[in-house]
mmCIF file of C-alpha atoms in Angstrom:
data_model
loop_
_atom_site.group_PDB
_atom_site.id
_atom_site.type_symbol
_atom_site.label_atom_id
_atom_site.label_comp_id
_atom_site.label_asym_id
_atom_site.label_seq_id
_atom_site.Cartn_x
_atom_site.Cartn_y
_atom_site.Cartn_z
ATOM 1 C CA MET Z 12 154.821 102.958 105.228
ATOM 2 C CA ARG Z 13 157.353 105.767 105.153
ATOM 3 C CA ARG Z 14 160.246 106.080 107.570
ATOM 4 C CA LEU Z 15 159.498 108.723 110.201
ATOM 5 C CA SER Z 16 161.905 110.715 112.327
ATOM 6 C CA ILE Z 17 160.427 110.441 115.816
ATOM 7 C CA ARG Z 18 161.848 112.125 118.915
ATOM 8 C CA MET Z 19 160.685 110.903 122.340
ATOM 9 C CA PHE Z 20 161.055 113.064 125.474
ATOM 10 C CA VAL Z 21 160.670 110.988 128.648
ATOM 11 C CA HIS Z 22 161.590 111.299 132.295
ATOM 12 C CA SER Z 23 163.836 108.252 132.007
ATOM 13 C CA LEU Z 24 164.286 105.091 130.007
ATOM 14 C CA ARG Z 25 167.484 104.159 131.821
ATOM 15 C CA SER Z 26 165.854 104.032 135.249
ATOM 16 C CA ASP Z 27 162.635 102.313 136.297
ATOM 17 C CA TRP Z 28 162.890 103.344 139.978
ATOM 18 C CA ASN Z 29 159.311 104.403 140.859
ATOM 19 C CA ASN Z 30 158.979 104.996 137.119
ATOM 20 C CA GLY Z 31 156.562 102.490 135.652
ATOM 21 C CA ASN Z 32 156.348 104.621 132.528
ATOM 22 C CA ALA Z 33 159.785 103.347 131.532
ATOM 23 C CA HIS Z 34 158.418 99.815 131.131
ATOM 24 C CA PHE Z 35 156.105 100.613 128.226
ATOM 25 C CA LEU Z 36 158.159 103.423 126.708
ATOM 26 C CA ARG Z 37 161.199 101.169 126.336
ATOM 27 C CA GLY Z 38 159.152 98.579 124.479
ATOM 28 C CA LEU Z 39 157.295 101.166 122.407
ATOM 29 C CA CYS Z 40 160.577 102.689 121.219
ATOM 30 C CA ARG Z 41 161.899 99.211 120.418
ATOM 31 C CA GLY Z 42 158.759 98.563 118.375
ATOM 32 C CA LEU Z 43 159.134 101.830 116.465
ATOM 33 C CA VAL Z 44 162.776 101.027 115.678
ATOM 34 C CA SER Z 45 161.810 97.545 114.473
ATOM 35 C CA LEU Z 46 159.325 99.142 112.071
ATOM 36 C CA GLY Z 47 162.200 101.072 110.500
ATOM 37 C CA HIS Z 48 161.659 104.511 112.033
ATOM 38 C CA ASP Z 49 164.468 106.849 113.088
ATOM 39 C CA VAL Z 50 163.913 107.120 116.836
ATOM 40 C CA ARG Z 51 165.841 109.205 119.345
ATOM 41 C CA CYS Z 52 165.005 109.369 123.044
ATOM 42 C CA TYR Z 53 165.801 112.279 125.352
ATOM 43 C CA GLU Z 54 165.908 112.379 129.141
ATOM 44 C CA PRO Z 55 167.457 114.652 131.797
ATOM 45 C CA GLU Z 56 170.968 113.670 132.750
ATOM 46 C CA HIS Z 57 170.229 113.802 136.478
ATOM 47 C CA GLY Z 58 166.516 112.998 136.717
ATOM 48 C CA TRP Z 59 165.112 111.981 140.111
ATOM 49 C CA SER Z 60 164.376 108.388 139.092
ATOM 50 C CA TYR Z 61 167.929 107.855 137.869
ATOM 51 C CA GLN Z 62 169.403 109.494 140.970
ATOM 52 C CA ASN Z 63 167.327 107.310 143.286
ATOM 53 C CA LEU Z 64 168.274 104.194 141.333
ATOM 54 C CA LEU Z 65 171.938 104.914 141.988
ATOM 55 C CA THR Z 66 171.292 104.602 145.721
ATOM 56 C CA GLU Z 67 169.817 101.094 145.379
ATOM 57 C CA GLU Z 68 171.978 98.045 146.014
ATOM 58 C CA ARG Z 69 170.838 96.622 142.661
ATOM 59 C CA GLY Z 70 170.927 99.969 140.859
ATOM 60 C CA ALA Z 71 174.158 99.521 138.914
ATOM 61 C CA ALA Z 72 173.127 96.005 137.863
ATOM 62 C CA SER Z 73 169.765 97.373 136.705
ATOM 63 C CA LEU Z 74 171.485 99.932 134.478
ATOM 64 C CA ARG Z 75 173.763 97.261 132.976
ATOM 65 C CA GLN Z 76 170.748 95.011 132.407
ATOM 66 C CA PHE Z 77 168.963 97.813 130.551
ATOM 67 C CA ASP Z 78 171.984 98.448 128.318
ATOM 68 C CA THR Z 79 172.176 94.730 127.494
ATOM 69 C CA CYS Z 80 168.467 94.325 126.769
ATOM 70 C CA TYR Z 81 167.949 97.521 124.730
ATOM 71 C CA PRO Z 82 171.155 98.128 122.749
ATOM 72 C CA GLU Z 83 169.255 99.625 119.798
ATOM 73 C CA LEU Z 84 167.789 102.576 121.718
ATOM 74 C CA ASP Z 85 169.457 105.928 121.007
ATOM 75 C CA ILE Z 86 169.245 107.819 124.314
ATOM 76 C CA ARG Z 87 170.559 111.359 124.541
ATOM 77 C CA LEU Z 88 170.910 113.309 127.776
ATOM 78 C CA TYR Z 89 170.299 116.984 128.387
ATOM 79 C CA ARG Z 90 170.861 119.263 131.369
ATOM 80 C CA GLU Z 91 167.761 121.015 132.626
ATOM 81 C CA GLU Z 92 169.822 123.700 134.345
ATOM 82 C CA GLU Z 93 171.261 124.868 130.984
ATOM 83 C CA ASP Z 94 169.547 126.621 128.048
ATOM 84 C CA LEU Z 95 167.250 123.949 126.648
ATOM 85 C CA VAL Z 96 166.559 125.721 123.362
ATOM 86 C CA ASP Z 97 170.276 125.843 122.585
ATOM 87 C CA GLN Z 98 170.693 122.173 123.515
ATOM 88 C CA LEU Z 99 167.722 120.961 121.481
ATOM 89 C CA THR Z 100 167.765 123.069 118.301
ATOM 90 C CA GLU Z 101 170.109 120.835 116.311
ATOM 91 C CA GLU Z 102 168.763 117.672 117.935
ATOM 92 C CA LEU Z 103 165.238 118.377 116.690
ATOM 93 C CA ARG Z 104 166.158 119.632 113.238
ATOM 94 C CA GLY Z 105 164.641 117.268 110.656
ATOM 95 C CA ALA Z 106 162.214 115.645 113.118
ATOM 96 C CA ASP Z 107 158.726 114.722 111.894
ATOM 97 C CA ILE Z 108 157.094 114.035 115.263
ATOM 98 C CA VAL Z 109 158.135 114.934 118.801
ATOM 99 C CA VAL Z 110 156.370 112.964 121.552
ATOM 100 C CA VAL Z 111 156.496 114.601 124.985
ATOM 101 C CA HIS Z 112 155.591 112.350 127.899
ATOM 102 C CA GLU Z 113 153.681 113.927 130.770
ATOM 103 C CA TRP Z 114 156.501 113.327 133.278
ATOM 104 C CA ASN Z 115 158.539 116.074 131.602
ATOM 105 C CA SER Z 116 158.910 119.482 133.191
ATOM 106 C CA PRO Z 117 157.039 122.581 131.962
ATOM 107 C CA GLN Z 118 160.431 124.042 130.991
ATOM 108 C CA VAL Z 119 161.119 121.142 128.622
ATOM 109 C CA ALA Z 120 157.665 121.396 127.066
ATOM 110 C CA ALA Z 121 158.059 125.160 126.606
ATOM 111 C CA ALA Z 122 161.468 124.794 124.951
ATOM 112 C CA ILE Z 123 160.148 122.244 122.441
ATOM 113 C CA LEU Z 124 157.047 124.331 121.714
ATOM 114 C CA SER Z 125 159.280 127.332 120.983
ATOM 115 C CA LEU Z 126 161.127 125.304 118.335
ATOM 116 C CA ARG Z 127 158.110 123.709 116.629
ATOM 117 C CA ASP Z 128 157.209 126.419 114.141
ATOM 118 C CA ARG Z 129 160.832 127.222 113.350
ATOM 119 C CA LEU Z 130 161.781 123.579 112.671
ATOM 120 C CA GLY Z 131 158.456 122.347 111.280
ATOM 121 C CA PHE Z 132 157.808 119.227 113.362
ATOM 122 C CA ARG Z 133 154.533 118.201 115.018
ATOM 123 C CA MET Z 134 154.096 117.563 118.756
ATOM 124 C CA LEU Z 135 152.117 114.909 120.596
ATOM 125 C CA PHE Z 136 151.531 114.886 124.352
ATOM 126 C CA HIS Z 137 151.653 111.374 125.853
ATOM 127 C CA ASP Z 138 149.769 110.816 129.118
ATOM 128 C CA THR Z 139 150.124 107.566 131.088
ATOM 129 C CA HIS Z 140 149.122 108.824 134.523
ATOM 130 C CA HIS Z 141 146.082 110.181 136.359
ATOM 131 C CA ARG Z 142 147.070 113.830 136.888
ATOM 132 C CA ALA Z 143 144.640 115.092 134.229
ATOM 133 C CA SER Z 144 141.942 113.797 136.585
ATOM 134 C CA SER Z 145 143.524 114.308 140.008
ATOM 135 C CA SER Z 146 145.779 117.388 139.513
ATOM 136 C CA GLN Z 147 144.658 119.040 136.304
ATOM 137 C CA SER Z 148 146.485 122.308 137.001
ATOM 138 C CA GLU Z 149 149.802 120.438 136.798
ATOM 139 C CA ILE Z 150 148.920 119.170 133.329
ATOM 140 C CA GLN Z 151 147.876 122.642 132.179
ATOM 141 C CA ARG Z 152 151.303 123.981 133.185
ATOM 142 C CA LEU Z 153 152.658 121.837 130.327
ATOM 143 C CA ARG Z 154 150.577 123.900 127.813
ATOM 144 C CA VAL Z 155 148.893 120.811 126.414
ATOM 145 C CA GLN Z 156 146.349 122.893 124.455
ATOM 146 C CA GLU Z 157 149.197 124.067 122.215
ATOM 147 C CA PHE Z 158 150.234 120.542 121.182
ATOM 148 C CA ASP Z 159 149.085 118.976 117.918
ATOM 149 C CA GLY Z 160 147.343 116.160 119.778
ATOM 150 C CA VAL Z 161 147.178 113.995 122.868
ATOM 151 C CA LEU Z 162 147.861 110.286 123.346
ATOM 152 C CA ALA Z 163 146.024 108.970 126.426
ATOM 153 C CA PHE Z 164 146.472 105.490 127.874
ATOM 154 C CA GLY Z 165 142.749 104.935 128.334
ATOM 155 C CA ASP Z 166 139.510 106.245 126.915
ATOM 156 C CA ALA Z 167 138.351 107.678 130.254
ATOM 157 C CA LEU Z 168 141.526 109.789 130.327
ATOM 158 C CA ARG Z 169 141.134 110.757 126.661
ATOM 159 C CA ARG Z 170 137.619 112.041 127.371
ATOM 160 C CA ILE Z 171 139.006 114.427 130.005
ATOM 161 C CA TYR Z 172 141.203 116.052 127.383
ATOM 162 C CA VAL Z 173 138.232 116.370 125.029
ATOM 163 C CA ASP Z 174 135.479 117.352 127.471
ATOM 164 C CA GLN Z 175 137.357 119.339 130.113
ATOM 165 C CA LEU Z 176 140.402 120.708 128.298
ATOM 166 C CA GLY Z 177 138.815 121.238 124.892
ATOM 167 C CA ILE Z 178 141.403 119.279 122.898
ATOM 168 C CA SER Z 179 139.774 117.566 119.919
ATOM 169 C CA GLN Z 180 142.818 115.809 118.453
ATOM 170 C CA THR Z 181 143.096 112.896 120.877
ATOM 171 C CA TRP Z 182 143.767 109.174 120.608
ATOM 172 C CA THR Z 183 143.638 106.269 123.043
ATOM 173 C CA LEU Z 184 146.968 104.454 123.117
ATOM 174 C CA HIS Z 185 146.977 101.798 125.814
ATOM 175 C CA GLU Z 186 150.143 100.480 127.366
ATOM 176 C CA ALA Z 187 151.309 96.984 126.399
ATOM 177 C CA ALA Z 188 153.937 94.347 127.133
ATOM 178 C CA ASP Z 189 157.317 94.122 125.472
ATOM 179 C CA THR Z 190 157.003 90.448 124.584
ATOM 180 C CA THR Z 191 160.592 90.312 123.338
ATOM 181 C CA LEU Z 192 161.482 90.232 127.063
ATOM 182 C CA PHE Z 193 158.266 89.538 128.975
ATOM 183 C CA ARG Z 194 157.465 85.909 128.229
ATOM 184 C CA PRO Z 195 156.984 82.655 130.144
ATOM 185 C CA LEU Z 196 160.146 81.222 131.688
ATOM 186 C CA ALA Z 197 160.720 77.800 133.213
ATOM 187 C CA SER Z 198 161.736 77.880 136.875
ATOM 188 C CA ALA Z 199 161.295 76.068 140.163
ATOM 189 C CA LYS Z 200 158.568 77.621 142.295
ATOM 190 C CA LYS Z 201 159.758 79.427 145.419
ATOM 191 C CA TYR Z 202 156.546 81.255 146.348
ATOM 192 C CA GLU Z 203 152.847 80.665 146.001
ATOM 193 C CA CYS Z 204 151.923 84.325 145.429
ATOM 194 C CA VAL Z 205 153.780 87.467 144.354
ATOM 195 C CA TRP Z 206 152.811 91.117 144.132
ATOM 196 C CA ILE Z 207 155.068 93.588 142.313
ATOM 197 C CA GLY Z 208 154.318 97.241 142.919
ATOM 198 C CA ASN Z 209 155.186 100.361 144.895
ATOM 199 C CA TRP Z 210 153.377 101.308 148.082
ATOM 200 C CA GLY Z 211 153.148 104.932 146.923
ATOM 201 C CA ASP Z 212 151.263 107.905 148.313
ATOM 202 C CA HIS Z 213 148.290 106.300 150.060
ATOM 203 C CA GLU Z 214 146.612 105.780 146.665
ATOM 204 C CA ARG Z 215 145.815 102.151 147.505
ATOM 205 C CA THR Z 216 146.797 101.635 151.142
ATOM 206 C CA ARG Z 217 143.311 100.478 152.100
ATOM 207 C CA GLU Z 218 143.187 98.142 149.110
ATOM 208 C CA LEU Z 219 146.591 96.630 149.906
ATOM 209 C CA HIS Z 220 145.441 95.799 153.404
ATOM 210 C CA GLU Z 221 142.203 94.228 152.167
ATOM 211 C CA PHE Z 222 143.441 92.346 149.105
ATOM 212 C CA LEU Z 223 147.040 91.493 150.025
ATOM 213 C CA LEU Z 224 147.704 91.601 153.761
ATOM 214 C CA CYS Z 225 144.431 90.092 154.959
ATOM 215 C CA PRO Z 226 144.566 87.110 152.536
ATOM 216 C CA ALA Z 227 148.216 86.491 153.399
ATOM 217 C CA ARG Z 228 147.416 86.522 157.097
ATOM 218 C CA ALA Z 229 144.444 84.198 156.628
ATOM 219 C CA LEU Z 230 146.345 81.756 154.426
ATOM 220 C CA GLN Z 231 149.551 81.352 156.452
ATOM 221 C CA PRO Z 232 151.883 79.489 155.999
ATOM 222 C CA ILE Z 233 151.398 80.061 152.242
ATOM 223 C CA ARG Z 234 154.428 81.972 150.971
ATOM 224 C CA PHE Z 235 153.763 85.543 149.779
ATOM 225 C CA GLN Z 236 156.391 87.968 148.501
ATOM 226 C CA VAL Z 237 156.283 91.602 147.373
ATOM 227 C CA HIS Z 238 158.720 93.755 145.437
ATOM 228 C CA GLY Z 239 158.774 97.531 145.147
ATOM 229 C CA VAL Z 240 159.962 100.846 146.567
ATOM 230 C CA ARG Z 241 158.624 103.660 148.734
ATOM 231 C CA TYR Z 242 157.418 101.347 151.493
ATOM 232 C CA PRO Z 243 157.153 103.304 154.782
ATOM 233 C CA ASP Z 244 158.193 101.632 158.017
ATOM 234 C CA ASP Z 245 154.616 100.946 159.069
ATOM 235 C CA ALA Z 246 153.935 99.198 155.744
ATOM 236 C CA ILE Z 247 157.036 97.015 156.102
ATOM 237 C CA HIS Z 248 155.972 96.107 159.629
ATOM 238 C CA ALA Z 249 152.438 95.264 158.469
ATOM 239 C CA LEU Z 250 153.788 93.047 155.692
ATOM 240 C CA SER Z 251 156.092 91.218 158.079
ATOM 241 C CA SER Z 252 153.272 90.710 160.573
ATOM 242 C CA ALA Z 253 151.175 89.145 157.792
ATOM 243 C CA GLY Z 254 153.982 86.728 156.934
ATOM 244 C CA ILE Z 255 154.862 88.474 153.665
ATOM 245 C CA SER Z 256 158.471 88.626 152.492
ATOM 246 C CA CYS Z 257 159.305 92.191 151.371
ATOM 247 C CA GLN Z 258 162.145 92.096 148.828
ATOM 248 C CA GLY Z 259 162.516 95.819 148.016
ATOM 249 C CA TYR Z 260 163.478 97.240 144.633
ATOM 250 C CA LEU Z 261 163.167 94.871 141.682
ATOM 251 C CA PRO Z 262 164.529 95.889 138.267
ATOM 252 C CA ASN Z 263 161.568 95.612 135.934
ATOM 253 C CA LEU Z 264 163.597 93.534 133.501
ATOM 254 C CA SER Z 265 163.958 90.911 136.265
ATOM 255 C CA ALA Z 266 160.190 90.614 136.706
ATOM 256 C CA PRO Z 267 159.781 87.679 134.249
ATOM 257 C CA SER Z 268 162.097 85.512 136.346
ATOM 258 C CA VAL Z 269 160.263 86.471 139.560
ATOM 259 C CA TYR Z 270 156.903 85.649 137.993
ATOM 260 C CA ALA Z 271 158.341 82.312 136.876
ATOM 261 C CA GLU Z 272 159.195 81.480 140.506
ATOM 262 C CA SER Z 273 155.610 82.020 141.711
ATOM 263 C CA LEU Z 274 152.359 80.123 141.188
ATOM 264 C CA LEU Z 275 150.174 83.217 140.836
ATOM 265 C CA THR Z 276 150.242 87.000 141.079
ATOM 266 C CA LEU Z 277 147.951 89.811 142.218
ATOM 267 C CA HIS Z 278 147.049 93.141 140.652
ATOM 268 C CA ILE Z 279 145.803 95.845 143.023
ATOM 269 C CA PRO Z 280 145.010 99.002 141.025
ATOM 270 C CA ARG Z 281 145.460 102.429 142.495
ATOM 271 C CA ARG Z 282 142.133 103.971 143.486
ATOM 272 C CA GLN Z 283 142.184 106.396 140.544
ATOM 273 C CA TYR Z 284 142.120 103.513 138.052
ATOM 274 C CA ALA Z 285 139.423 101.623 139.920
ATOM 275 C CA GLU Z 286 137.110 104.623 140.331
ATOM 276 C CA SER Z 287 137.863 107.875 138.467
ATOM 277 C CA LEU Z 288 139.522 106.401 135.358
ATOM 278 C CA PRO Z 289 137.933 102.983 134.770
ATOM 279 C CA GLY Z 290 139.155 100.772 131.964
ATOM 280 C CA ILE Z 291 142.880 101.547 132.348
ATOM 281 C CA PRO Z 292 144.680 98.358 133.431
ATOM 282 C CA THR Z 293 148.197 99.877 133.728
ATOM 283 C CA ILE Z 294 151.382 98.140 132.674
ATOM 284 C CA ARG Z 295 151.668 95.428 135.353
ATOM 285 C CA VAL Z 296 148.612 93.591 134.013
ATOM 286 C CA PHE Z 297 150.014 93.328 130.493
ATOM 287 C CA GLU Z 298 153.443 92.266 131.742
ATOM 288 C CA ALA Z 299 152.147 89.604 134.107
ATOM 289 C CA LEU Z 300 149.851 88.095 131.479
ATOM 290 C CA ALA Z 301 152.720 88.091 128.957
ATOM 291 C CA CYS Z 302 154.782 86.062 131.437
ATOM 292 C CA GLY Z 303 152.101 83.361 131.581
ATOM 293 C CA ILE Z 304 151.266 83.615 135.280
ATOM 294 C CA PRO Z 305 147.693 83.367 136.608
ATOM 295 C CA LEU Z 306 146.451 86.799 137.679
ATOM 296 C CA LEU Z 307 143.924 87.803 140.359
ATOM 297 C CA CYS Z 308 142.735 91.408 140.522
ATOM 298 C CA SER Z 309 140.985 93.571 143.099
ATOM 299 C CA PRO Z 310 137.855 95.398 141.830
ATOM 300 C CA TRP Z 311 138.390 96.946 138.409
ATOM 301 C CA SER Z 312 136.134 97.400 135.374
ATOM 302 C CA ASP Z 313 137.246 96.331 131.906
ATOM 303 C CA CYS Z 314 134.782 98.794 130.408
ATOM 304 C CA GLU Z 315 136.821 99.111 127.194
ATOM 305 C CA GLY Z 316 136.692 95.361 126.581
ATOM 306 C CA LEU Z 317 140.433 94.876 126.367
ATOM 307 C CA PHE Z 318 140.415 91.338 127.724
ATOM 308 C CA GLU Z 319 138.519 88.151 127.006
ATOM 309 C CA PRO Z 320 136.433 86.591 129.798
ATOM 310 C CA ASP Z 321 138.563 84.508 132.182
ATOM 311 C CA THR Z 322 141.773 86.213 131.124
ATOM 312 C CA PHE Z 323 142.073 86.901 134.851
ATOM 313 C CA TRP Z 324 139.778 86.709 137.863
ATOM 314 C CA ILE Z 325 138.417 89.747 139.714
ATOM 315 C CA ALA Z 326 137.683 89.530 143.437
ATOM 316 C CA GLU Z 327 134.977 91.864 144.689
ATOM 317 C CA ASP Z 328 136.310 91.948 148.253
ATOM 318 C CA GLY Z 329 139.088 90.631 150.467
ATOM 319 C CA LYS Z 330 137.217 87.487 151.492
ATOM 320 C CA ARG Z 331 136.675 86.575 147.854
ATOM 321 C CA MET Z 332 140.337 87.258 147.084
ATOM 322 C CA THR Z 333 141.341 84.887 149.893
ATOM 323 C CA ALA Z 334 139.012 82.210 148.523
ATOM 324 C CA MET Z 335 140.266 82.664 144.938
ATOM 325 C CA ILE Z 336 143.913 82.372 145.994
ATOM 326 C CA SER Z 337 143.132 79.207 147.920
ATOM 327 C CA GLU Z 338 141.148 77.767 144.995
ATOM 328 C CA LEU Z 339 143.872 78.433 142.442
ATOM 329 C CA LEU Z 340 146.584 76.983 144.635
ATOM 330 C CA ARG Z 341 144.588 73.751 144.862
ATOM 331 C CA ASP Z 342 143.663 73.597 141.169
ATOM 332 C CA SER Z 343 146.635 73.373 138.804
ATOM 333 C CA ALA Z 344 144.324 72.982 135.779
ATOM 334 C CA ALA Z 345 142.612 76.303 136.569
ATOM 335 C CA ARG Z 346 146.005 77.990 136.937
ATOM 336 C CA GLU Z 347 147.105 76.657 133.557
ATOM 337 C CA GLN Z 348 143.871 77.790 131.894
ATOM 338 C CA LEU Z 349 144.226 81.318 133.270
ATOM 339 C CA ALA Z 350 147.889 81.498 132.328
ATOM 340 C CA GLN Z 351 147.309 80.375 128.746
ATOM 341 C CA SER Z 352 144.263 82.602 128.291
ATOM 342 C CA GLY Z 353 146.138 85.663 129.507
ATOM 343 C CA LEU Z 354 149.199 84.995 127.380
ATOM 344 C CA ALA Z 355 147.092 84.445 124.251
ATOM 345 C CA CYS Z 356 145.220 87.708 124.847
ATOM 346 C CA VAL Z 357 148.451 89.720 125.084
ATOM 347 C CA LEU Z 358 150.013 88.111 122.021
ATOM 348 C CA ARG Z 359 146.837 88.723 120.044
ATOM 349 C CA SER Z 360 146.278 92.392 120.891
ATOM 350 C CA HIS Z 361 148.568 93.944 123.516
ATOM 351 C CA THR Z 362 152.239 93.853 122.533
ATOM 352 C CA CYS Z 363 154.466 96.898 122.191
ATOM 353 C CA LEU Z 364 154.691 96.163 118.467
ATOM 354 C CA HIS Z 365 150.897 96.503 118.239
ATOM 355 C CA ARG Z 366 151.162 99.927 119.889
ATOM 356 C CA ALA Z 367 154.091 100.981 117.691
ATOM 357 C CA GLU Z 368 152.016 100.192 114.610
ATOM 358 C CA GLN Z 369 149.116 102.181 116.066
ATOM 359 C CA LEU Z 370 151.348 105.142 116.899
ATOM 360 C CA THR Z 371 152.761 105.065 113.378
ATOM 361 C CA SER Z 372 149.234 105.438 111.992
ATOM 362 C CA ILE Z 373 148.532 108.310 114.387
ATOM 363 C CA CYS Z 374 151.730 110.084 113.325
ATOM 364 C CA GLU Z 375 150.776 109.724 109.665
ATOM 365 C CA GLU Z 376 147.379 111.255 110.433
ATOM 366 C CA VAL Z 377 148.949 114.186 112.300
ATOM 367 C CA LEU Z 378 151.379 114.848 109.436
ATOM 368 C CA GLN Z 379 148.708 114.996 106.720
#
């Protein structure tokens, strides 16, 4: 395997505030570095995720935690308000592959495209969201048809690029857990059930009521907690009324310790991933399983066969979710079986090193 010069353009690696993409991208870059590649990461100096993180009480600690956990990542900042071509020309000289994540601006994509032929690198578009399905015009503003290929984090998403956007050079590159950091930890249990996630833009409000609030209300005084941002006042009130402790922003790198303090966790996919883009588990599933915590999920189809049977349980409705939570809390042997099955599945197939090896093969194919 030859050493590749890979340049990664992301919205932010430093900040994970409402930026779940940072979770996987940090680990993927670590995996690429561990394979011996020359990796540089680029992000806007004043991106919205970073700016919002600075307003959080735990924001400064989160940034220090990131620096401590990922010292090997070479992150370079640029200013979107200045001439991007001038800023990036020397930075991209000698690059083999430039990966542009879909949370970049059209201006950034255009600047890199303008340098490709002059500097001789190849470009890959990396999509880990649902906009190609829900807001396709926004994706087209990034001129994806001009890239040398597309990396999609699920086959349903990849098919959109092939069938609707006419891009033949596409690959499925699922997210994965950075198991150098996401692993089982020993801790006293403080809560029976935890959910980590952002309330968001009404993409799963109905599902959160059915699969989180209703079970919590029915199972009181069982202790539920949630962590996340962008919770409107009515959501906070509903959580409190259901007896759920709302803890606010949680640095993603602190998630393993929070999982360790809970007996089980829930995954409640956004509606896009349950209906329009089936088979995409998103990052929280991989991370939770890597931490060795039993996982219960609202309706979702593993149509790509990523997980072994009984890696986690799927509840078809809120009543079944309530019953499953109650059953697992009574049955420590069932919790242990789920935890061990999930951890083994991640270690076998779904680590960031697995994805770094896969991306290396894709880059070699693109460079032929």
